Short mmCIF file of C-alpha atoms in Angstrom, two decimals:
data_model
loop_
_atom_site.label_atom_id
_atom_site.label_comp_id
_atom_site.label_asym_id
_atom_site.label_seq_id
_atom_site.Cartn_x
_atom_site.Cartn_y
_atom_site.Cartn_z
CA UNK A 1 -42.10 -44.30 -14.05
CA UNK A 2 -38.66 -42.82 -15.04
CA UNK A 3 -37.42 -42.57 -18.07
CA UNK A 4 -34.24 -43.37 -19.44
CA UNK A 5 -34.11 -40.63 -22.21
CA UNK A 6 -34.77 -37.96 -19.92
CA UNK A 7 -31.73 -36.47 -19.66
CA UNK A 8 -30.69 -36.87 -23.26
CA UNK A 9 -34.16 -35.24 -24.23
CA UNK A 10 -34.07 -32.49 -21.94
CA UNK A 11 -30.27 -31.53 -22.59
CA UNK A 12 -31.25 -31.14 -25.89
CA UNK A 13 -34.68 -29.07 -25.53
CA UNK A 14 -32.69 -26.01 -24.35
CA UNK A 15 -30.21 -26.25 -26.76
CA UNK A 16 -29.82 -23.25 -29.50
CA UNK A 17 -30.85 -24.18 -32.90
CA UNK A 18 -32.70 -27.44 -32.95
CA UNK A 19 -33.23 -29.14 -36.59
CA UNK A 20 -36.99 -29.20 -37.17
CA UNK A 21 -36.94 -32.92 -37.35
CA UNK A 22 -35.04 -33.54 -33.62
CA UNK A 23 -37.11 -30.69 -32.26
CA UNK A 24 -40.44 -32.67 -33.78
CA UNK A 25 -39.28 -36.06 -31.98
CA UNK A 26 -38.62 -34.48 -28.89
CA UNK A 27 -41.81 -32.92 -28.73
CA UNK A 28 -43.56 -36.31 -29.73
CA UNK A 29 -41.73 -38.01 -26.60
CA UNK A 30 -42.78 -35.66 -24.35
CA UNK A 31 -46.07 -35.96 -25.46
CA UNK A 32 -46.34 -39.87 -24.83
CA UNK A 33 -43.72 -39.72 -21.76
CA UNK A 34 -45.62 -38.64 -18.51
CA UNK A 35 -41.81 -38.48 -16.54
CA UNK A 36 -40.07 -36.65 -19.25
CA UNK A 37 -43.10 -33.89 -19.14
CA UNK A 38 -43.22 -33.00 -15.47
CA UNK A 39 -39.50 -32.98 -15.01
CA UNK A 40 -39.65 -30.60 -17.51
CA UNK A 41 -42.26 -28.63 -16.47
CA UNK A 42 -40.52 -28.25 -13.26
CA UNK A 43 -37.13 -27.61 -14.77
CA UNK A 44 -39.03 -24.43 -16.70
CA UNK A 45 -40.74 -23.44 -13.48
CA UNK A 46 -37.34 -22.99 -12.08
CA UNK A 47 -35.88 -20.82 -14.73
CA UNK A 48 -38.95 -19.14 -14.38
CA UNK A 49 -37.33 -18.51 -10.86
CA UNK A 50 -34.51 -17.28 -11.93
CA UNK A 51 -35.66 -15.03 -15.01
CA UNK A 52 -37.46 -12.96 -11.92
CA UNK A 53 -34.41 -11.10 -10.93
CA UNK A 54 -34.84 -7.35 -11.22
CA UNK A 55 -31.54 -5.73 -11.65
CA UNK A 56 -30.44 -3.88 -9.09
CA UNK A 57 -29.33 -0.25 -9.24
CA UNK A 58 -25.07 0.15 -9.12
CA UNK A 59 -24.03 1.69 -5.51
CA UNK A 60 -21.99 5.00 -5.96
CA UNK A 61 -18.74 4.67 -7.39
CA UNK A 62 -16.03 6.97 -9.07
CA UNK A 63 -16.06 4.91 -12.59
CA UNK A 64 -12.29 4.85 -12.09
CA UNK A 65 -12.28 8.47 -13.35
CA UNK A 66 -9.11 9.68 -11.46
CA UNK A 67 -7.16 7.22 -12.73
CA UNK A 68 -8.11 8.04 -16.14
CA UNK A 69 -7.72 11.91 -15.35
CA UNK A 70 -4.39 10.93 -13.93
CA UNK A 71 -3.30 8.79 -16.81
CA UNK A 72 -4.65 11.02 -19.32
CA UNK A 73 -3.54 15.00 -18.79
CA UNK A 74 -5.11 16.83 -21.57
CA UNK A 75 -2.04 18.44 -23.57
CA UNK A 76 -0.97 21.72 -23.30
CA UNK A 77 -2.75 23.28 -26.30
CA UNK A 78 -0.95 26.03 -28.30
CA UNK A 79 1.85 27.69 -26.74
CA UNK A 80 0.65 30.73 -24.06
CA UNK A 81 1.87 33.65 -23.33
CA UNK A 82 2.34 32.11 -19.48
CA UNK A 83 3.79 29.76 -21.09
CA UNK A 84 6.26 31.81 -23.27
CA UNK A 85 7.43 34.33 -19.99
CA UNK A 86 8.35 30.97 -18.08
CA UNK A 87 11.42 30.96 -20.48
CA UNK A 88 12.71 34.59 -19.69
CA UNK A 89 14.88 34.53 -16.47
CA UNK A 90 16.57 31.51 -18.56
CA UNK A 91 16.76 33.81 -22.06
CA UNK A 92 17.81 36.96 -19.39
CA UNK A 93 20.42 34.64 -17.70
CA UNK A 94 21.59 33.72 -21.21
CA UNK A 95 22.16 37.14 -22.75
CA UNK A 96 23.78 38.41 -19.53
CA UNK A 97 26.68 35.21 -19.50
CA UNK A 98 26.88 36.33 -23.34
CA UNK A 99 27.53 40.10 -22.74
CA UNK A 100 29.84 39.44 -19.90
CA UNK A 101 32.00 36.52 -22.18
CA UNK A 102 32.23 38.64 -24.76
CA UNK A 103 33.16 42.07 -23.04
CA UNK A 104 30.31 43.81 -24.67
CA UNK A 105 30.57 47.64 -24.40
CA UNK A 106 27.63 50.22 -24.88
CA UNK A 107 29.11 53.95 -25.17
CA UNK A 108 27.04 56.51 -25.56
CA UNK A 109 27.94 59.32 -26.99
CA UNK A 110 26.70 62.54 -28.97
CA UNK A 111 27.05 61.18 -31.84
CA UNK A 112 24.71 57.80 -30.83
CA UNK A 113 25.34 55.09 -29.66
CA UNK A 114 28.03 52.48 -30.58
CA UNK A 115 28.11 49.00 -29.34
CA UNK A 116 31.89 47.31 -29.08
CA UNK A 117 32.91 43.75 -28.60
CA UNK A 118 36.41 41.90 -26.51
CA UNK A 119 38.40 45.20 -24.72
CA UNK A 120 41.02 47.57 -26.70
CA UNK A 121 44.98 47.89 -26.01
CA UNK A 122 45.01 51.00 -23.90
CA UNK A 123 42.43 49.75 -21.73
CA UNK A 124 44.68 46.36 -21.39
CA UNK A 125 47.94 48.66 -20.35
CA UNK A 126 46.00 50.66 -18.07
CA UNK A 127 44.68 47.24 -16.34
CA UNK A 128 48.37 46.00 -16.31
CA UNK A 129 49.48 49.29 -14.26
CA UNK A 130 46.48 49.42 -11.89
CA UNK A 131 47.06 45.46 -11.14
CA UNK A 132 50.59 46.64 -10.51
CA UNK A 133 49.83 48.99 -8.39
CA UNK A 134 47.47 47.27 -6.77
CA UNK A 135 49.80 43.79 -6.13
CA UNK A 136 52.39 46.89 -4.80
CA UNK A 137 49.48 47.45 -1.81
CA UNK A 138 48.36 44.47 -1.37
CA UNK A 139 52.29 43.40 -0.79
CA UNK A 140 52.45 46.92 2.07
CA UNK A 141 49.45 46.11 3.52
CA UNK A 142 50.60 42.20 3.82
CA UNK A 143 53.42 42.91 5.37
CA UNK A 144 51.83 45.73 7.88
CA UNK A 145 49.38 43.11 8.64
CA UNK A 146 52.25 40.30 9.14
CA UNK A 147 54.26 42.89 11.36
CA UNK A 148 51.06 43.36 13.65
CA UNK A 149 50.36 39.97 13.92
CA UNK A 150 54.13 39.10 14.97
CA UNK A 151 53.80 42.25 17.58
CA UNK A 152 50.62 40.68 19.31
CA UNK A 153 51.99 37.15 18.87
CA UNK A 154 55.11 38.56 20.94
CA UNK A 155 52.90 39.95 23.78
CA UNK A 156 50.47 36.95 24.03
CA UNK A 157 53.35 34.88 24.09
CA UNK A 158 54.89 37.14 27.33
CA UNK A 159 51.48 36.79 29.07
CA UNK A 160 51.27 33.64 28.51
CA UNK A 161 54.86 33.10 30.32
CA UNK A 162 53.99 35.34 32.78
CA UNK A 163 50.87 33.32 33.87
CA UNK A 164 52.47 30.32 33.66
CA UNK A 165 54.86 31.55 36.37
CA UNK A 166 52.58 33.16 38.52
CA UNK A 167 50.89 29.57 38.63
CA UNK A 168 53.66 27.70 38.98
CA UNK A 169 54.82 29.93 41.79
CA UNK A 170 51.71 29.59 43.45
CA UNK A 171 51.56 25.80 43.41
CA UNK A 172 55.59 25.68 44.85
CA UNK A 173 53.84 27.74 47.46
CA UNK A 174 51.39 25.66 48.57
CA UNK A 175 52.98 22.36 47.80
CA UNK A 176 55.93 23.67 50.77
CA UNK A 177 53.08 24.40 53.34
CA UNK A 178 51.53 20.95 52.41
CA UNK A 179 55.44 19.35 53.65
CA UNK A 180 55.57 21.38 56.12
CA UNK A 181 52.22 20.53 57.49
CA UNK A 182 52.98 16.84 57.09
CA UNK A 183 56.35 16.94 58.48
CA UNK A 184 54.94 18.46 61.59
CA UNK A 185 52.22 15.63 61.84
CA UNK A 186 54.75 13.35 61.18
CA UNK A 187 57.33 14.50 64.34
CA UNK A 188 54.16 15.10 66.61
CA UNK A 189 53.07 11.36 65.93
CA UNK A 190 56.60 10.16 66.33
CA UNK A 191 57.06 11.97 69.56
CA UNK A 192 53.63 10.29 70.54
CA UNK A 193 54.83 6.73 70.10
CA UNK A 194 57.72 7.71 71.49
CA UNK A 195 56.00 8.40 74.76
CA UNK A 196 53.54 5.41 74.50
CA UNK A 197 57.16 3.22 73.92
CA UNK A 198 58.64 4.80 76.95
CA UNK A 199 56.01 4.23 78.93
CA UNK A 200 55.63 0.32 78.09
CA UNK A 201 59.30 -0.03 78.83
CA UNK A 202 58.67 1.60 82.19
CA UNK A 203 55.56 -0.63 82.97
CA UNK A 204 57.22 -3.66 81.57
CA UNK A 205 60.62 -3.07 84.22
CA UNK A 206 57.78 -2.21 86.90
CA UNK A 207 56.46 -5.82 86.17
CA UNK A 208 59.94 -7.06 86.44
CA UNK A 209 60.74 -5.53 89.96
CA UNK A 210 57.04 -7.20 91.31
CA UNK A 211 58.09 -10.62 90.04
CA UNK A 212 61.60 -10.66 91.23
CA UNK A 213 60.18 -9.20 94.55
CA UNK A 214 57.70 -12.36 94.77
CA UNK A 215 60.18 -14.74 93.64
CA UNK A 216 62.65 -13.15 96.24
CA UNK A 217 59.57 -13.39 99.06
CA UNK A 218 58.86 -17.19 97.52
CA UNK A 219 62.16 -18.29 98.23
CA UNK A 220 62.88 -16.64 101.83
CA UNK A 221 59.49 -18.45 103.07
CA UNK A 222 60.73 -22.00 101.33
CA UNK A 223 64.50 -21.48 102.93
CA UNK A 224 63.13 -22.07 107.00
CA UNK A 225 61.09 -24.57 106.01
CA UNK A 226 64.20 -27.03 105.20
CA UNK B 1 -25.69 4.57 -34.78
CA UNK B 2 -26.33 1.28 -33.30
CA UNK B 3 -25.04 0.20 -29.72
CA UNK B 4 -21.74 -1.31 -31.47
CA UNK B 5 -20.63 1.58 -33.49
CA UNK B 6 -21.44 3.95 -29.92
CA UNK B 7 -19.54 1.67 -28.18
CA UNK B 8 -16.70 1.77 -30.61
CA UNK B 9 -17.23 5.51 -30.69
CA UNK B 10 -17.21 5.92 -27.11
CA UNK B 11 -13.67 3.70 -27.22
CA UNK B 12 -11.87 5.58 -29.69
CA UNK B 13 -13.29 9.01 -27.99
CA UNK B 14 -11.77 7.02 -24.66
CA UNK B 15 -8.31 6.40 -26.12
CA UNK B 16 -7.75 9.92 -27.28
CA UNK B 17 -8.16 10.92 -23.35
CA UNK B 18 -11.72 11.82 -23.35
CA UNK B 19 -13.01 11.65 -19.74
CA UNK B 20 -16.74 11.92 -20.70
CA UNK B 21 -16.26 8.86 -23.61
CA UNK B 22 -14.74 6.90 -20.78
CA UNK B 23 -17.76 7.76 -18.12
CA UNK B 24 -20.35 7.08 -20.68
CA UNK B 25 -18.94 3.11 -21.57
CA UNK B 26 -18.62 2.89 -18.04
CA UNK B 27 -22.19 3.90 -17.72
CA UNK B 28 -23.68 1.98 -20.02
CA UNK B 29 -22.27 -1.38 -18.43
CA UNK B 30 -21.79 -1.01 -15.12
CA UNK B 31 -25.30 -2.22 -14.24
CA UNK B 32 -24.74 -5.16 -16.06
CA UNK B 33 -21.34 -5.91 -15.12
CA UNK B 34 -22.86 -5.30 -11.51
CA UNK B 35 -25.95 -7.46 -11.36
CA UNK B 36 -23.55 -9.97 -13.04
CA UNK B 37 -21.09 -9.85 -9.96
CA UNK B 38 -24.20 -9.60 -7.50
CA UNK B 39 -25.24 -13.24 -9.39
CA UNK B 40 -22.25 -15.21 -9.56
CA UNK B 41 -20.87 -13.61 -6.17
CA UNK B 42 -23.72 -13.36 -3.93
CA UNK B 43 -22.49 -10.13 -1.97
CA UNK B 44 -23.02 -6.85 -2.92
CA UNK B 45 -19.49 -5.99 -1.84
CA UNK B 46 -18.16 -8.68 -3.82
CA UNK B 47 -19.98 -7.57 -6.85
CA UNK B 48 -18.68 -3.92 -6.22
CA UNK B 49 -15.31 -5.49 -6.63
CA UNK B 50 -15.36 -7.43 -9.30
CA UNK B 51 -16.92 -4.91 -11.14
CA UNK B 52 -13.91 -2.21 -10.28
CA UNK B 53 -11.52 -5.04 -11.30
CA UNK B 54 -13.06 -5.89 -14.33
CA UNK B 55 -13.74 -1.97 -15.26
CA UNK B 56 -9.72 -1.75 -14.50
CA UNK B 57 -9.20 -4.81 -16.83
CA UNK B 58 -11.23 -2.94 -19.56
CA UNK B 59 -9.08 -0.11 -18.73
CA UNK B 60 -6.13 -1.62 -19.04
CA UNK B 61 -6.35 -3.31 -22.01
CA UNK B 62 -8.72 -0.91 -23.89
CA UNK B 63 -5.96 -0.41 -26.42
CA UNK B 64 -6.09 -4.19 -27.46
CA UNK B 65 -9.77 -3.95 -28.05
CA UNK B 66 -9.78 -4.29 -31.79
CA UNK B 67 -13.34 -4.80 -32.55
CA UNK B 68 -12.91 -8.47 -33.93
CA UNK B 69 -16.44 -9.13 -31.51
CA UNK B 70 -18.77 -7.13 -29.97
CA UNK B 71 -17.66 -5.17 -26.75
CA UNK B 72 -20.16 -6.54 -24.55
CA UNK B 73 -18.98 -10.26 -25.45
CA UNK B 74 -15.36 -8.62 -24.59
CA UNK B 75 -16.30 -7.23 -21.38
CA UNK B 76 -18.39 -10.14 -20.27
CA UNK B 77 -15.26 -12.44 -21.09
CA UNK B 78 -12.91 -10.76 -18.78
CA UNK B 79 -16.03 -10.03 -15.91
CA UNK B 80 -15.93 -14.09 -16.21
CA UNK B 81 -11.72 -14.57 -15.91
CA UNK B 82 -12.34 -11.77 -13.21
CA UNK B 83 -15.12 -14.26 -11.17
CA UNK B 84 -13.32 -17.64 -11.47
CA UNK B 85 -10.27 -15.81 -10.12
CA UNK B 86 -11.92 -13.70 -7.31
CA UNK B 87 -13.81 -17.36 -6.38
CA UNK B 88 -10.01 -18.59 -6.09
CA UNK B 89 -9.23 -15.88 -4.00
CA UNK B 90 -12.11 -16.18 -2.11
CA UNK B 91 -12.00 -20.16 -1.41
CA UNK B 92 -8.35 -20.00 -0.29
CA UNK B 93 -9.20 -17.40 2.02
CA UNK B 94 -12.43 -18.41 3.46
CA UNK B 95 -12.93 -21.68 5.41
CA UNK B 96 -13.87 -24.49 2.68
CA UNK B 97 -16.58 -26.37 4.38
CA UNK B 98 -20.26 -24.71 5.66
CA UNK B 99 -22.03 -25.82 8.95
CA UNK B 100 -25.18 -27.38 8.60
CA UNK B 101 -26.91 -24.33 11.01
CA UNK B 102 -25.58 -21.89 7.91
CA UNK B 103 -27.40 -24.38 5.42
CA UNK B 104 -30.49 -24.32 7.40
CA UNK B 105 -29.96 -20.15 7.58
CA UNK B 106 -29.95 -19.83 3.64
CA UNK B 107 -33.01 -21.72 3.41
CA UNK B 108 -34.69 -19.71 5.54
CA UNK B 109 -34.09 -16.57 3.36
CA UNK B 110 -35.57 -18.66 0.40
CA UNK B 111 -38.96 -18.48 2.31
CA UNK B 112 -41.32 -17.42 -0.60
CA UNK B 113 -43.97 -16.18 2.11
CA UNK B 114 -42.29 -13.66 3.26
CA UNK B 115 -41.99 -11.79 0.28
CA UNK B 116 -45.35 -12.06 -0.91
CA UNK B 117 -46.33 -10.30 2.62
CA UNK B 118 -44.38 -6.97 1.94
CA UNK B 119 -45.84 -4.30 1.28
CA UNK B 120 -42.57 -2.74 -0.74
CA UNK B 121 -42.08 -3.44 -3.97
CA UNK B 122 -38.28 -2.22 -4.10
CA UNK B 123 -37.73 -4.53 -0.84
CA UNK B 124 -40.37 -7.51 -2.50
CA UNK B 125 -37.89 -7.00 -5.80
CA UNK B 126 -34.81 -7.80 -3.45
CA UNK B 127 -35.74 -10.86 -1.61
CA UNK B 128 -36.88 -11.99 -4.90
CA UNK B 129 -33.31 -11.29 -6.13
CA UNK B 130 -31.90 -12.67 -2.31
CA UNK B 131 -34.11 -16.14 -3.51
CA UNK B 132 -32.12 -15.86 -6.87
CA UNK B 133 -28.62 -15.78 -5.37
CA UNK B 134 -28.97 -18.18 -2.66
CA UNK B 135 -30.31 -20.56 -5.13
CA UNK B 136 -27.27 -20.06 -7.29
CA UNK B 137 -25.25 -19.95 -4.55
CA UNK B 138 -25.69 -23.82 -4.17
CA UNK B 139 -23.96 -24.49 -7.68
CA UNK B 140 -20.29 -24.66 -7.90
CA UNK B 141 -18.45 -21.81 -9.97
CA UNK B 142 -18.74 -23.63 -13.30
CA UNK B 143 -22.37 -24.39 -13.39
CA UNK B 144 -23.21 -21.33 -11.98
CA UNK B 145 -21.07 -19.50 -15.16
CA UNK B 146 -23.27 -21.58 -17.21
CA UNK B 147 -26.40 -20.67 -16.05
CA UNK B 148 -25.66 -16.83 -15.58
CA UNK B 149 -24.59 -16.92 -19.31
CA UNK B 150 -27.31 -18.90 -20.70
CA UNK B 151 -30.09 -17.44 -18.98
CA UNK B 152 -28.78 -13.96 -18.08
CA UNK B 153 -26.81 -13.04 -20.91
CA UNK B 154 -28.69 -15.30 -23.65
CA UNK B 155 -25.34 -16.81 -24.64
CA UNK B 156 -25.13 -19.30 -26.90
CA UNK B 157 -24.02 -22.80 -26.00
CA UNK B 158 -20.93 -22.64 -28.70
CA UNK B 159 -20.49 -19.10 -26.36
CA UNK B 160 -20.23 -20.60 -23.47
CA UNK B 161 -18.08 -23.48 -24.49
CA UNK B 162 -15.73 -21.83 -26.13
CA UNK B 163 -15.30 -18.81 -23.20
CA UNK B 164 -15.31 -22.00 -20.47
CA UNK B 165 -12.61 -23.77 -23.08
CA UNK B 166 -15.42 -26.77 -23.07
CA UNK B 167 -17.06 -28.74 -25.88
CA UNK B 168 -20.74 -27.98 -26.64
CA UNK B 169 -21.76 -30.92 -25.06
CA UNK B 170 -20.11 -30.25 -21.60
CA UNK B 171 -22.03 -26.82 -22.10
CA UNK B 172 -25.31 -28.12 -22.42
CA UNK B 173 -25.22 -31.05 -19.70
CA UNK B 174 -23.89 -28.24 -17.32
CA UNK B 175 -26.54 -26.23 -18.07
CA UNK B 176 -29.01 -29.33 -17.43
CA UNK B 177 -26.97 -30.88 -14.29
CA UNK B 178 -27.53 -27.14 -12.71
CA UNK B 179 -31.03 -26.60 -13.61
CA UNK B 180 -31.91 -30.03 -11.45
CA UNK B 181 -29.51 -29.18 -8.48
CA UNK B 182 -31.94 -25.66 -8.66
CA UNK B 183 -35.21 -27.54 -8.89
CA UNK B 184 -34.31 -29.61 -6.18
CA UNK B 185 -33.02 -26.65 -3.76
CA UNK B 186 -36.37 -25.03 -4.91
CA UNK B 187 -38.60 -27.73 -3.77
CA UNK B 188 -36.49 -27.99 -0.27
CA UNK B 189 -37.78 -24.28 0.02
CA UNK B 190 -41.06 -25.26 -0.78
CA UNK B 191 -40.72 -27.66 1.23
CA UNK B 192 -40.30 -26.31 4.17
CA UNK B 193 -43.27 -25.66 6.99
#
């Protein structure tokens, strides 16, 4: 027969910490309540069930290790000599824009060496005469290159005339023998229609003659017959 | 050094960019976490993705761990956000309603006959486990929670309710409601010629 405190009962046998004195009157019921018993002898041998899984062993996966490898580079630790000669072509590049800013001369002589900085004022005169010099060529050469460029500009120019001409020569040439041709097409067709005109004229008179002649014959016979 | 104190060595060690800290936590739960997924989700590959998501979660947010609870309660919380949302994903995707011929498939796996006739005991151990999910498989999401925490992860019913954002009450008659819907889908097996 059911029993209306079975759910309230059995909620509360699987709950956590039961007070002695609930746990005591639950107990009690289920000793006296036939209903209350079975369903929960059947609700246990269901857990029972489920408490038989056997955990199963984890397929082959990369535990999300190259993301953390990716996220997490180890740092460089100490500073290496690799690391160290990737700064000289920059140091190099450095000392070399430094020397040449700051006119840096090494002379060498017997009695040692001697380093100098910037440039002296003989060495600035001397420059100032050779650039003189040097503007005076580049001027001579300028103009020898100007003069050779006018000469050949001058003979293109007379080929260039020359061909131009030639061509148009040429082209008079044949345009003439194209009139020609066409004028003597032309008076042959002319002369053609002409003839053709001539002879219609003549055929047309001939036509004339035959019907007078009939006419002539057409009235002779109708004259004796009056 | 108790499991705690590894674990919270293992995280530290982790943080700093440790590799080997990070494979060893992952180690030590991805069974777990695995079966877990293989409970609530019913599909291996199911439970091979909610257990990269949730290992991604940990990863994530390992830097907000602050050892207020235990790291296994942590995991286990965000393994559960991961399941109600992959179930979400899942319904939308999948068509909502079964066919009865699918219904009548499923029992037929629960046949307890069959198992007790192999030979195997790795094969015996997995239509056991095939029994276990199909039975759970029946609940919906939120008594199935209930039951995998209770029962598999010996949660407490204060746990549960306050991961499931229920009152203790709720808990338990959840716990209760599922336990008959499994006795009855038991006794169908049974049940059957």
């Amino acid at each position: 027969m059911p029993c209306p405190k079975t759910q309230h009962i059995l909620q509360e046998y699987f709950a956590d910490d039961l007070e002695s004195l609930a746990k005591e009157k639950i107990e009690s019921h289920l000793l006296v309540c036939e209903h209350c018993s079975n369903e929960l002898e059947s609700l246990l041998l269901t857990q029972n069930t489920l408490t038989q899984w056997k955990n199963e062993r984890t397929p082959h996966w990369n535990r999300g290790m190259e993301l953390f490898r990716r996220e997490h580079q180890a740092p460089i630790s100490g500073f290496s000599l690799w690391h160290r000669l990737q700064w000289a072509p920059t140091v190099t590049c450095f000392a070399m824009m430094l020397v040449l800013l700051l006119n840096v001369n090494f002379i060498s002589s017997q009695e040692g060496f001697s380093v100098s900085f910037g440039s002296t004022s003989d060495d600035s005169s001397v420059i100032a005469e050779r650039l003189v010099a040097f503007q005076e060529e580049q001027r001579l050469a300028m103009d020898a290159l100007a003069e050779r460029v006018e000469d050949r500009q001058v003979s293109n120019n007379i080929e260039l005339l020359q061909t131009v001409l030639d061509q148009n020569q040429q082209t008079t040439a044949e345009n003439l023998n194209r009139i020609y041709v066409f004028f003597e097409q032309q008076r042959l067709r002319d002369l053609e229609d002409m003839r053709i005109g001539y002879q219609d004229l003549v055929d047309n008179d001939y036509e004339t003659i035959r019907s007078l002649q009939q006419l002539a014959q057409f009235v002779s016979y109708q004259s004796p017959e009056r | 050094m108790s499991l705690t104190d590894e674990d919270e060595a293992l995280i530290a060690a982790a943080l700093n960019g440790s590799p080997l800290a990070w494979e060893k936590l992952v180690r030590r739960y991805e069974s777990k976490i695995y079966n877990h997924g293989l409970r609530l989700m019913g599909s291996s590959s199911d439970a091979m993705d909610l257990m990269q998501e949730v290992f991604l979660g940990v990863y994530r947010n390992l830097h907000h761990f602050r050892g207020d609870a235990k790291f296994s309660s942590w995991i286990f919380r965000i393994a559960h956000n991961k399941a109600i949302d992959m179930n979400r994903r899942k319904r939308l995707m999948t068509t909502q309603t079964r066919t009865s011929d699918q219904e009548e498939l499923d029992f037929l796996d629960l046949i307890p006959g069959e198992t007790n006739i192999e030979p195997d005991n790795m094969v015996s151990e997995q239509q056991q486990n095939k029994r276990v999910i199909s039975m759970l498989s029946k609940l919906p999401l939120e008594q199935r929670l209930v039951v995998e925490l209770k029962m598999f992860q010996s949660q407490t019913f204060e746990e549960i309710a306050n991961l499931q954002d229920i009152s203790v009450n709720t808990a338990k008659t959840r716990f209760y409601t599922a336990l008959k819907k499994l006795k009855v889908v038991s006794e169908k097996v049974h049940a059957l010629p």
